[in-house]
């Protein structure tokens, strides 16, 4: 049984079809990249999986259980953590408080949550900034905070929406190292990414979306040599 | 925390001094026969209770309510009705008033929490208007004339909580305020407090962390409604009179609470209480000494209050305590001497 | 209680007439919300200023309400522009709490400033045609209400033409759709906001003037009308200006018809209860636009 199964999901906004009958599945322990030109429907698909949008058609199954249209907090409790492409830090709270809030989901007490949050921050490298307000963080740190919060709810599946965007090459490397460690700790990762180098080096499998439909799926090298994929990306460069 | 360790920091010392002063004040006012300061102190305490309660929902939870007069009025009426119609002592009646207000809060939360931000705020005003309009024709509880408690013989004073002046009521209010501070402190430093702040800062982020916003807003509404109802009960026994116009008033109840909360600092624990102690003496002074001298210009004090609110909103939105925290003064006060 | 069909028909007519005035106030609220994501809590109080302008111009200068109508629009428009520049502009990016408390502060200043200046008394605008009624076989309609209804239709039509046919109107709508894009297209956002706020409160002031010809006026009157306008905007689907016009009339009719069946003091509660039901059943409003 796959960990996550997306079956013929369609999401429309008025007349616009943002996601058009997309199907794929992810097995436990995988790192899967979800790529595609701008407006391909990647973030919309994330929002459908994590319960922020209700699809017009299709099903989403998590661990064999139908989670289609369930509210986001239920899906989070079931074990899907996510980050937002446009980061959503809790600005007036400290970094630690941000993560403690998330850690409370799987903790029985506040002190346990604080411990858990400290561990996560140690791991993601934000520990020294833990007493700062989230509003004092720069964008790179805010992306780390998103990741820390998603980790702190101890999910089985992590949906990462462009966590590498805006990072310099060295920062990308350290992020990839972090993601590998997260993955080897048993967490499955589905990542939307524009930084090709990042997604191509770390993913075992890549799914390509184009105009809301699945265009291709395979290993990074298979996808990179796929003529349709190249054309789709060329189209983006030309226009 | 023991008293000796409390006194080791300036903040602890100041708090202890404030508590001691508060405890002594009503007795001193009574001995010196000073009704005005006693009355003002009671209002500070009462609005302190109200603003602290409001802050759980509006400050921590970010759901700005301009309709807390609902809970206040329901609490006041419940206490009064239990006392007049069922001969139940206000000691129980005040708590019962809180309980009924909490129930009303739960009922109102279902529709109101479907609205976000500005619309929620406006809807709370509309909801308070429904209560006022429905209580006016409600004959059983006195209709537009309201309910008045008769004077009772002195030996029954404790049972009916009926004393001359505000002096005794100050202690009653302190008792309930202390209970409220303990409860709210526990709530705020628990899962509920963290979750409410997350909801205030970003509802989507909160949901992604497994938080059901509706559930925690409801908890905040119920707790907030309870203590606001208690405040209404204290008002009812002190003034021995309730009517729909006074207890459901937009300005003198709902808005005074908001102003005290914002003035003191919404994102802080104690801010609203501080705000009430700054705001009420000024308002009371203006109302009693200025407006009564120029009755022709009735309304001017609310106009001035509007100016004050505008200045706070534009220049110190973080409030007094929030400002002190931001400038680091609070931290300094927490260090040892 | 026995209610005849004719009673219902009469109630519908009178509901449409009063509803058309509610609509004007609501359209102003919706316009401001649509363009700058701010609820103007003082909307009803700008309306009250329109009503009082009419009253004083009649008292002091003998000016007929129909002639003072443009004056009250212009005065309140100017005050709106001033409010936008002094208050609203500073809070557009502020936290919600500051936004709400600032417009609420404006409410308090206008409402109680007026009360201090004019006294809390209830006044009436009385003209030579105040008592005139139009007689039909099945009902009578007070002339003032008929005039109010006609003018409300004209103002709504003018606003529609302005927003859809003129450059400035299109620019205001562009600003409400996408601030960034509008500014990139060379639209002066700040000017659009001043215009939108000025027109928004000005239209409500016209409503106030029309209302004053058949309704007693007093400084605190804005409170009730602001709430009604708010309910109408929720009903019409947040920010949909023409949805607000239609739903204003629906609310007016609902109120008038329900007054046939329940005690008149509870008549106003009906609108509020209707509002609770709407947000339970159809939280995006009848003409569901964005929230």
Coordinates of N, CA, C and O in Angstrom, one line a residue, chain B residues 262-317:
Chain B
X262 N -6.9 47.7 24.7 CA -5.9 48.1 23.8 C -4.9 49.1 24.4 O -3.7 49.1 24.2
X263 N -5.4 50.0 25.3 CA -4.6 51.0 26.0 C -3.5 50.2 26.8 O -2.3 50.6 26.8
X264 N -3.9 49.2 27.5 CA -3.0 48.5 28.4 C -2.0 47.6 27.6 O -0.9 47.4 28.0
X265 N -2.5 47.1 26.5 CA -1.6 46.2 25.7 C -2.3 44.8 25.5 O -2.3 44.0 26.4
X266 N -2.8 44.6 24.3 CA -3.5 43.4 24.0 C -2.7 42.1 24.0 O -3.2 41.0 24.3
X267 N -1.4 42.3 23.6 CA -0.7 41.0 23.4 C 0.1 40.7 24.7 O 1.0 39.9 24.7
X268 N -0.3 41.3 25.8 CA 0.4 41.1 27.1 C -0.7 40.5 28.0 O -1.9 40.6 27.8
X269 N -0.2 39.8 29.1 CA -1.1 39.2 30.0 C -1.8 40.2 30.9 O -3.0 40.2 30.9
X270 N -1.0 41.1 31.5 CA -1.6 41.9 32.5 C -2.0 43.3 31.9 O -2.7 44.1 32.6
X271 N -1.7 43.5 30.7 CA -1.9 44.8 30.0 C -3.4 45.3 30.2 O -3.6 46.5 30.7
X272 N -4.4 44.5 29.9 CA -5.8 45.0 30.0 C -6.1 45.5 31.4 O -6.9 46.5 31.6
X273 N -5.6 44.8 32.4 CA -5.8 45.3 33.8 C -5.2 46.6 34.1 O -5.8 47.5 34.6
X274 N -4.0 46.8 33.6 CA -3.3 48.1 33.7 C -4.1 49.1 33.0 O -4.3 50.2 33.5
X275 N -4.5 48.8 31.8 CA -5.3 49.7 31.0 C -6.6 50.2 31.7 O -6.9 51.4 31.7
X276 N -7.2 49.2 32.4 CA -8.5 49.6 33.1 C -8.1 50.6 34.2 O -8.8 51.6 34.5
X277 N -7.0 50.4 34.9 CA -6.6 51.2 36.0 C -6.1 52.6 35.5 O -6.1 53.6 36.3
X278 N -5.7 52.7 34.3 CA -5.4 54.0 33.7 C -6.6 54.7 33.2 O -6.8 55.9 33.4
X279 N -7.4 53.9 32.4 CA -8.5 54.5 31.7 C -9.7 54.9 32.5 O -10.2 56.0 32.4
X280 N -10.1 54.1 33.5 CA -11.3 54.3 34.2 C -11.2 55.6 35.1 O -12.2 56.4 35.1
X281 N -10.1 55.8 35.8 CA -10.1 57.1 36.6 C -10.2 58.3 35.8 O -10.9 59.2 36.1
X282 N -9.6 58.3 34.6 CA -9.7 59.5 33.7 C -11.2 59.7 33.3 O -11.7 60.7 33.4
X283 N -11.7 58.6 32.8 CA -13.1 58.6 32.3 C -14.1 59.0 33.4 O -15.0 59.9 33.2
X284 N -13.9 58.5 34.6 CA -14.8 58.8 35.7 C -14.6 60.2 36.1 O -15.6 60.9 36.4
X285 N -13.4 60.7 36.1 CA -13.2 62.1 36.5 C -13.9 63.0 35.5 O -14.7 63.9 35.8
X286 N -13.7 62.7 34.2 CA -14.3 63.6 33.2 C -15.8 63.5 33.3 O -16.5 64.5 33.2
X287 N -16.3 62.3 33.4 CA -17.8 62.1 33.5 C -18.4 62.8 34.7 O -19.4 63.6 34.5
X288 N -17.8 62.7 35.9 CA -18.4 63.2 37.1 C -18.2 64.7 37.2 O -19.0 65.5 37.5
X289 N -16.9 65.1 36.9 CA -16.6 66.6 37.1 C -16.8 67.5 35.9 O -17.1 68.6 36.1
X290 N -16.4 66.9 34.7 CA -16.5 67.8 33.6 C -17.9 67.8 32.9 O -18.5 68.9 32.8
X291 N -18.4 66.6 32.6 CA -19.6 66.5 31.9 C -20.8 67.1 32.7 O -21.6 67.8 32.2
X292 N -20.8 66.8 34.0 CA -21.9 67.3 34.8 C -21.9 68.8 34.9 O -22.9 69.4 35.2
X293 N -20.7 69.4 34.7 CA -20.7 70.9 34.7 C -21.1 71.5 33.4 O -21.6 72.6 33.4
X294 N -20.9 70.7 32.3 CA -21.3 71.2 31.0 C -22.3 70.3 30.4 O -22.0 69.7 29.4
X295 N -23.5 70.1 31.0 CA -24.4 69.1 30.5 C -24.9 69.4 29.1 O -25.2 68.5 28.3
X296 N -24.8 70.6 28.7 CA -25.2 71.0 27.3 C -24.3 70.3 26.3 O -24.8 70.0 25.2
X297 N -23.1 70.0 26.7 CA -22.2 69.3 25.7 C -22.1 67.8 26.0 O -21.1 67.2 25.8
X298 N -23.2 67.2 26.4 CA -23.2 65.8 26.6 C -22.8 65.1 25.4 O -23.2 65.4 24.3
X299 N -21.8 64.1 25.6 CA -21.3 63.4 24.4 C -19.9 63.8 24.1 O -19.1 63.1 23.5
X300 N -19.5 65.0 24.7 CA -18.1 65.4 24.5 C -17.1 64.4 25.0 O -16.0 64.2 24.5
X301 N -17.4 63.8 26.2 CA -16.4 62.9 26.8 C -16.2 61.7 25.9 O -15.1 61.2 25.8
X302 N -17.3 61.2 25.2 CA -17.1 60.1 24.3 C -16.2 60.6 23.1 O -15.4 59.8 22.5
X303 N -16.5 61.8 22.6 CA -15.7 62.4 21.5 C -14.2 62.3 21.9 O -13.3 61.9 21.2
X304 N -13.9 62.8 23.2 CA -12.5 62.8 23.6 C -12.0 61.4 23.7 O -10.8 61.1 23.3
X305 N -12.8 60.5 24.2 CA -12.4 59.1 24.2 C -12.1 58.6 22.8 O -11.1 57.8 22.6
X306 N -12.8 59.0 21.8 CA -12.5 58.7 20.4 C -11.2 59.2 20.0 O -10.4 58.5 19.4
X307 N -10.9 60.4 20.4 CA -9.5 61.0 20.0 C -8.4 60.1 20.7 O -7.4 59.8 20.0
X308 N -8.7 59.8 22.0 CA -7.7 58.9 22.7 C -7.5 57.6 21.9 O -6.3 57.2 21.7
X309 N -8.6 57.0 21.6 CA -8.5 55.7 20.9 C -7.7 55.8 19.6 O -6.9 55.0 19.2
X310 N -8.0 56.9 18.9 CA -7.4 57.1 17.6 C -5.9 57.3 17.8 O -5.0 56.7 17.0
X311 N -5.5 58.1 18.8 CA -4.1 58.3 19.0 C -3.4 57.0 19.4 O -2.3 56.7 18.9
X312 N -4.0 56.2 20.2 CA -3.4 54.9 20.6 C -3.2 54.0 19.3 O -2.2 53.4 19.1
X313 N -4.3 53.9 18.6 CA -4.3 53.1 17.4 C -3.2 53.5 16.4 O -2.6 52.6 15.8
X314 N -3.0 54.8 16.3 CA -2.1 55.2 15.3 C -0.6 55.2 15.8 O 0.3 55.0 15.0
X315 N -0.5 55.6 17.1 CA 0.9 55.8 17.5 C 1.5 54.7 18.5 O 2.6 54.4 18.4
X316 N 0.6 54.2 19.4 CA 1.1 53.1 20.3 C 0.2 51.9 20.2 O -0.4 51.6 21.2
X317 N 0.1 51.3 19.1 CA -0.8 50.2 19.0 C -0.5 49.0 19.9 O -1.4 48.2 20.2

